[in-house]
CSV table of C-alpha atoms and ligand atoms in Angstrom, one decimal:
chain,number,residue,atom,x,y,z
A,11,MET,CA,-0.2,0.0,0.0
A,12,LEU,CA,2.8,2.1,0.9
A,13,LYS,CA,4.4,1.7,-2.5
A,14,GLU,CA,1.1,2.3,-4.5
A,15,LEU,CA,0.4,5.7,-2.5
A,16,ARG,CA,4.0,6.7,-3.2
A,17,GLU,CA,3.4,6.1,-6.8
A,18,VAL,CA,0.4,8.2,-6.8
A,19,ILE,CA,1.8,11.5,-4.9
A,20,GLU,CA,5.5,11.4,-5.2
A,21,ILE,CA,5.8,13.3,-8.6
A,22,PRO,CA,2.9,15.7,-8.2
A,23,LEU,CA,4.3,16.4,-4.7
A,24,LYS,CA,7.8,16.9,-6.0
A,25,ARG,CA,7.9,17.6,-9.5
A,26,PRO,CA,4.5,18.7,-10.5
A,27,GLU,CA,5.8,20.9,-13.4
A,28,LEU,CA,6.2,17.5,-15.0
A,29,LEU,CA,2.5,16.8,-15.2
A,30,THR,CA,1.6,20.0,-16.5
A,31,GLN,CA,4.1,19.6,-19.3
A,32,PHE,CA,1.9,16.6,-20.4
A,33,GLY,CA,-1.0,18.5,-19.4
A,34,LEU,CA,-2.0,16.5,-16.7
A,35,GLU,CA,-4.0,17.7,-13.6
A,36,ALA,CA,-2.2,16.8,-10.4
A,37,PRO,CA,-4.3,14.8,-8.1
A,38,CYS,CA,-5.5,16.8,-5.3
A,39,GLY,CA,-6.6,14.4,-2.6
A,40,VAL,CA,-6.1,10.6,-1.8
A,41,LEU,CA,-8.4,8.9,0.4
A,42,LEU,CA,-7.3,5.9,2.6
A,43,VAL,CA,-10.3,3.7,3.2
A,44,GLY,CA,-10.3,0.4,5.4
A,45,PRO,CA,-11.2,-0.9,8.4
A,46,PRO,CA,-9.6,-0.3,11.8
A,47,GLY,CA,-6.2,-0.8,12.7
A,48,THR,CA,-5.0,-1.9,9.1
A,49,GLY,CA,-2.2,1.0,9.2
A,50,LYS,CA,-3.8,4.2,7.6
A,51,THR,CA,-2.8,6.5,10.0
A,52,LEU,CA,0.7,4.7,10.3
A,53,THR,CA,0.8,4.9,6.3
A,54,ALA,CA,0.6,8.4,6.2
A,55,ARG,CA,2.9,9.3,8.6
A,56,SER,CA,5.6,6.9,7.4
A,57,LEU,CA,5.1,8.4,3.7
A,58,ALA,CA,5.5,12.0,4.8
A,59,GLU,CA,8.7,10.8,6.2
A,60,GLU,CA,9.9,8.4,3.5
A,61,LEU,CA,9.2,11.1,1.0
A,62,GLY,CA,11.0,13.8,3.1
A,63,VAL,CA,8.2,16.5,2.5
A,64,ASN,CA,6.7,18.9,4.8
A,65,TYR,CA,3.5,17.0,7.0
A,66,ILE,CA,0.8,19.0,8.6
A,67,ALA,CA,-1.7,16.6,10.4
A,68,ILE,CA,-5.1,17.0,11.7
A,69,VAL,CA,-7.7,14.7,13.5
A,70,GLY,CA,-11.1,15.4,12.6
A,71,PRO,CA,-12.6,14.5,16.0
A,72,GLU,CA,-10.1,16.9,17.4
A,73,VAL,CA,-11.0,19.8,15.1
A,74,MET,CA,-14.5,19.5,16.0
A,75,GLY,CA,-14.2,19.1,19.7
A,76,LYS,CA,-11.3,21.4,20.3
A,77,TYR,CA,-11.8,24.3,18.0
A,78,TYR,CA,-15.6,24.1,17.7
A,79,GLY,CA,-16.5,27.7,16.3
A,80,GLU,CA,-13.1,28.6,14.9
A,81,ALA,CA,-13.1,25.3,13.1
A,82,GLU,CA,-13.5,27.3,9.9
A,83,THR,CA,-10.6,29.6,10.5
A,84,ARG,CA,-8.4,26.9,11.6
A,85,LEU,CA,-9.0,24.7,8.4
A,86,ARG,CA,-8.2,27.8,6.2
A,87,SER,CA,-5.0,28.4,8.0
A,88,ILE,CA,-3.8,24.7,7.8
A,89,PHE,CA,-4.2,24.9,4.1
A,90,GLU,CA,-2.5,28.4,3.7
A,91,LYS,CA,0.4,27.0,5.7
A,92,ALA,CA,0.6,23.9,3.5
A,93,ALA,CA,0.8,26.2,0.4
A,94,LYS,CA,3.7,27.9,2.1
A,95,ALA,CA,5.5,24.8,2.9
A,96,ALA,CA,5.2,23.1,-0.3
A,97,PRO,CA,5.9,20.4,-1.2
A,98,CYS,CA,3.5,19.4,1.9
A,99,ILE,CA,1.1,16.7,2.7
A,100,ILE,CA,-1.9,17.9,4.4
A,101,PHE,CA,-3.2,14.5,6.3
A,102,ILE,CA,-6.9,14.6,7.7
A,103,ASP,CA,-7.4,11.5,9.9
A,104,GLU,CA,-10.9,10.5,10.8
A,105,ILE,CA,-12.4,12.7,7.9
A,106,ASP,CA,-15.8,11.2,8.6
A,107,SER,CA,-16.2,13.0,11.5
A,108,LEU,CA,-15.2,16.4,9.6
A,109,ALA,CA,-17.0,16.0,6.6
A,110,PRO,CA,-20.1,13.9,7.2
A,111,ASP,CA,-22.8,13.0,4.6
A,112,ARG,CA,-24.5,16.6,4.6
A,113,SER,CA,-27.8,15.0,3.6
A,114,LYS,CA,-27.7,12.9,6.9
A,115,VAL,CA,-26.5,15.4,9.7
A,116,GLU,CA,-28.7,18.0,11.5
A,117,GLY,CA,-26.2,20.5,12.5
A,118,GLU,CA,-25.3,24.0,10.7
A,119,VAL,CA,-21.8,23.9,11.7
A,120,GLU,CA,-21.2,20.6,10.5
A,121,LYS,CA,-22.6,21.4,7.0
A,122,ARG,CA,-20.7,24.5,6.8
A,123,LEU,CA,-17.3,22.9,7.6
A,124,VAL,CA,-18.0,20.2,4.8
A,125,ALA,CA,-18.8,23.1,2.2
A,126,GLN,CA,-15.7,24.8,3.4
A,127,LEU,CA,-13.4,21.9,2.9
A,128,LEU,CA,-14.7,21.4,-0.5
A,129,GLY,CA,-14.0,25.1,-1.2
A,130,LEU,CA,-10.5,24.8,0.3
A,131,MET,CA,-9.6,21.7,-2.0
A,132,ASP,CA,-11.0,23.3,-5.0
A,133,GLY,CA,-9.2,26.6,-4.5
A,134,PHE,CA,-5.9,24.4,-3.6
A,135,ALA,CA,-6.3,22.1,-6.6
A,136,LYS,CA,-4.1,24.6,-8.6
A,137,THR,CA,-1.6,25.0,-5.8
A,138,HIS,CA,1.3,22.8,-6.8
A,139,GLY,CA,3.0,20.7,-4.4
A,140,VAL,CA,0.2,20.2,-1.7
A,141,ILE,CA,-1.5,16.8,-1.6
A,142,VAL,CA,-4.4,16.2,1.0
A,143,LEU,CA,-4.4,12.6,2.4
A,144,ALA,CA,-7.7,11.7,4.4
A,145,ALA,CA,-8.3,8.6,6.2
A,146,THR,CA,-11.5,6.9,7.3
A,147,ASN,CA,-12.9,3.7,8.1
A,148,ARG,CA,-16.3,4.6,7.3
A,149,PRO,CA,-16.3,5.9,3.7
A,150,ASP,CA,-20.2,5.3,3.5
A,151,HIS,CA,-20.5,8.2,5.8
A,152,LEU,CA,-18.7,10.6,3.9
A,153,ASP,CA,-20.0,13.6,1.9
A,154,PRO,CA,-20.4,12.3,-1.7
A,155,ALA,CA,-19.3,15.5,-2.8
A,156,LEU,CA,-15.6,14.7,-1.5
A,157,ARG,CA,-15.2,12.4,-3.9
A,158,ARG,CA,-15.5,14.3,-7.2
A,159,PRO,CA,-13.0,15.1,-9.4
A,160,GLY,CA,-10.1,17.6,-8.1
A,161,ARG,CA,-11.2,16.7,-4.6
A,162,PHE,CA,-10.5,12.9,-3.4
A,163,ASP,CA,-10.5,11.5,-6.8
A,164,ARG,CA,-8.1,8.6,-5.9
A,165,GLU,CA,-8.6,6.0,-3.5
A,166,VAL,CA,-6.3,3.5,-1.9
A,167,GLN,CA,-8.0,0.5,-0.1
A,168,PHE,CA,-6.6,-1.0,2.8
A,169,ARG,CA,-7.7,-4.7,3.6
A,170,VAL,CA,-7.5,-7.1,6.4
A,171,PRO,CA,-4.2,-8.8,5.5
A,172,ASP,CA,-4.1,-12.1,4.3
A,173,ARG,CA,-2.0,-15.0,5.8
A,174,HIS,CA,0.9,-13.8,3.6
A,175,GLY,CA,0.5,-10.2,4.8
A,176,ARG,CA,0.1,-11.2,8.5
A,177,LEU,CA,3.6,-12.9,8.2
A,178,GLU,CA,5.2,-9.8,6.8
A,179,ILE,CA,3.5,-7.6,9.5
A,180,LEU,CA,4.6,-10.3,12.1
A,181,GLN,CA,8.1,-10.0,10.9
A,182,ILE,CA,8.5,-6.4,10.8
A,183,LEU,CA,7.1,-6.0,14.4
A,184,SER,CA,9.2,-8.6,15.9
A,185,ARG,CA,12.3,-7.7,14.3
A,186,ALA,CA,13.6,-5.8,17.4
A,187,MET,CA,12.8,-8.9,19.9
A,188,PRO,CA,14.8,-11.3,21.0
A,189,LEU,CA,13.1,-14.3,19.4
A,190,ASP,CA,13.9,-17.9,20.7
A,191,GLU,CA,14.7,-20.6,18.4
A,192,SER,CA,11.4,-22.1,18.9
A,193,VAL,CA,9.6,-19.2,17.3
A,194,GLU,CA,7.9,-20.0,14.2
A,195,LEU,CA,6.1,-16.8,12.8
A,196,GLY,CA,4.6,-18.7,10.0
A,197,ALA,CA,2.2,-20.8,12.4
A,198,ILE,CA,1.2,-17.6,14.3
A,199,ALA,CA,0.2,-16.2,10.9
A,200,ASP,CA,-1.8,-19.3,10.4
A,201,LEU,CA,-3.6,-18.9,13.6
A,202,ALA,CA,-4.2,-15.0,13.5
A,203,VAL,CA,-7.0,-15.1,11.0
A,204,GLY,CA,-9.1,-12.0,10.6
A,205,LEU,CA,-6.7,-10.1,12.6
A,206,VAL,CA,-5.5,-6.9,11.3
A,207,GLY,CA,-2.0,-4.8,11.9
A,208,ALA,CA,-3.1,-3.5,15.2
A,209,ASP,CA,-4.0,-6.8,16.6
A,210,LEU,CA,-0.8,-8.3,15.5
A,211,LYS,CA,1.0,-5.5,17.4
A,212,ALA,CA,-1.0,-6.2,20.4
A,213,ILE,CA,0.0,-10.1,20.1
A,214,CYS,CA,3.6,-9.0,20.0
A,215,GLN,CA,3.4,-6.7,22.9
A,216,LYS,CA,1.3,-9.2,25.0
A,217,ALA,CA,4.2,-11.9,24.4
A,218,ALA,CA,7.1,-9.9,25.0
A,219,TYR,CA,5.5,-8.7,28.4
A,220,SER,CA,4.9,-12.4,29.4
A,221,ALA,CA,8.4,-13.1,28.5
A,222,LEU,CA,9.8,-10.4,30.4
A,223,ARG,CA,7.5,-11.6,33.4
A,224,ARG,CA,8.4,-15.0,33.3
A,225,GLN,CA,12.3,-14.5,33.1
A,226,VAL,CA,12.2,-11.4,35.5
A,227,PRO,CA,10.3,-13.2,38.3
A,228,ASP,CA,10.8,-10.2,40.6
A,229,TRP,CA,9.1,-7.3,38.7
A,230,ARG,CA,9.1,-5.1,41.4
A,231,ALA,CA,12.9,-5.6,42.0
A,232,VAL,CA,13.7,-4.4,38.5
A,233,ALA,CA,11.9,-1.3,38.8
A,234,GLN,CA,14.3,-0.5,41.7
A,235,ILE,CA,17.4,-0.8,39.8
A,236,PRO,CA,18.9,2.5,38.8
A,237,GLN,CA,18.2,3.6,35.3
A,238,GLY,CA,21.5,2.6,33.1
A,239,SER,CA,22.6,0.0,35.0
A,240,PRO,CA,22.9,-3.3,32.9
A,241,ILE,CA,20.0,-5.5,32.5
A,242,PRO,CA,20.3,-9.2,31.6
A,243,THR,CA,20.4,-9.5,27.9
A,244,ASN,CA,19.8,-13.2,27.4
A,245,MET,CA,16.2,-13.3,27.9
A,246,THR,CA,13.9,-14.5,25.1
A,247,LEU,CA,10.5,-14.5,23.7
A,248,THR,CA,9.3,-18.0,22.8
A,249,GLN,CA,6.7,-19.5,20.7
A,250,ALA,CA,4.4,-20.4,23.8
A,251,ASP,CA,4.4,-16.8,24.6
A,252,LEU,CA,3.0,-15.9,21.1
A,253,LEU,CA,0.7,-18.7,21.2
A,254,GLN,CA,-1.0,-17.6,24.7
A,255,ALA,CA,-1.0,-13.9,23.1
A,256,VAL,CA,-2.9,-15.3,20.2
A,257,LYS,CA,-5.6,-16.7,22.3
A,258,ASP,CA,-5.8,-13.6,24.4
A,259,VAL,CA,-6.2,-10.9,21.6
A,260,LYS,CA,-9.5,-10.1,20.2
A,261,PRO,CA,-9.9,-9.0,16.5
A,262,SER,CA,-10.7,-5.6,16.1
A,263,VAL,CA,-12.7,-6.2,13.1
A,264,LEU,CA,-15.1,-8.3,13.7
A,265,ARG,CA,-16.3,-10.2,10.5
A,266,SER,CA,-15.1,-13.4,8.7
A,267,VAL,CA,-12.7,-13.0,6.0
A,268,GLU,CA,-10.8,-15.6,3.9
B,210,ATP,N1,0.9,-2.9,8.2
B,210,ATP,C1,1.4,-2.8,9.2
B,210,ATP,N2,2.5,-3.1,9.6
B,210,ATP,C2,3.0,-2.7,10.6
B,210,ATP,N3,2.2,-2.3,11.7
B,210,ATP,C3,0.9,-2.1,11.4
B,210,ATP,C4,0.5,-2.3,10.4
B,210,ATP,N4,-0.8,-2.2,10.3
B,210,ATP,C5,-1.1,-1.6,11.5
B,210,ATP,N5,0.1,-1.7,12.2
B,210,ATP,C6,0.3,-1.4,13.6
B,210,ATP,O1,-1.3,-1.0,14.0
B,210,ATP,C7,-1.0,-0.1,14.8
B,210,ATP,C8,-2.4,0.7,14.6
B,210,ATP,O2,-2.4,1.1,13.2
B,210,ATP,P1,-3.2,2.5,12.7
B,210,ATP,O3,-3.4,3.4,13.7
B,210,ATP,O4,-2.4,3.0,11.4
B,210,ATP,O5,-4.6,2.0,11.9
B,210,ATP,P2,-5.8,2.8,11.2
B,210,ATP,O6,-5.9,1.9,9.6
B,210,ATP,O7,-5.4,4.1,11.1
B,210,ATP,O8,-6.9,2.6,11.9
B,210,ATP,P3,-8.2,3.3,12.6
B,210,ATP,O9,-9.3,3.2,11.5
B,210,ATP,O10,-8.7,2.8,13.7
B,210,ATP,O11,-7.6,4.9,12.8
B,210,ATP,C9,-0.1,1.0,14.0
B,210,ATP,O12,0.7,1.7,15.0
B,210,ATP,C10,1.0,-0.1,14.0
B,210,ATP,O13,1.9,-0.7,15.0
B,211,MG,MG1,-6.0,5.9,12.1
């Protein structure tokens, strides 16, 4: 997904004039759609880092809560700031709370904000080097006008990973962990049917904690060790730790896949 997304936005961000030469209009917004815990937020953040461009993140519910009343001014200033900081990614997380379907909401403030966001995106479509990424796990709650050309006209789907995907994620997540020889991540991937990245992370964390507990029987005593003094380095995480964790973690997406 990272690769697909990178291809869509790298050129428009860094070499917008290249597109213009070919009479192409740069994409303005890309919508990241997928169930909770599939890595949308993570991807947006790591993408900005990987591309080495500026990055402004806003979280829908926060704008609505914290800045209620001044939400419109704030939105505008974010877009202006981004234009000055081009190449720049604006990331709107949980956009469904900021731009809900106007035909289904009551509040005037919400409706105005949707309209304003649309206006800002139209206005900034001509700004070179600014891309708006937005994430949602409830695409059907979004105002349909958001998806018109020149707004969020591209979509990248984040799916619940299959076995291969799960194995890859487990490998990434456990890279820094002291794995025992008994560990066979493939077997964990087999068992973790229906689990998403966030769940797999929970499994790794849980397993690591139980490994730590087992090998450090006196938990309290460890906390007393002055910081900076050496800690035992021969501790490992076993397959049994992982298997127990798989049993304990409940999937964040409750639906059958595969
Ligand atoms: N593909 C992945 N590779 C590695 N870790 C992942 C992956 N997907 C998810 N994770 C882990 O799960 C955590 C949660 O993912 P993230 O917050 O990006 O999900 P999300 O799609 O934004 O979910 P939501 O819709 O609930 O906001 C991440 O911090 C990361 O540790
Ligand atoms: Mg998220």
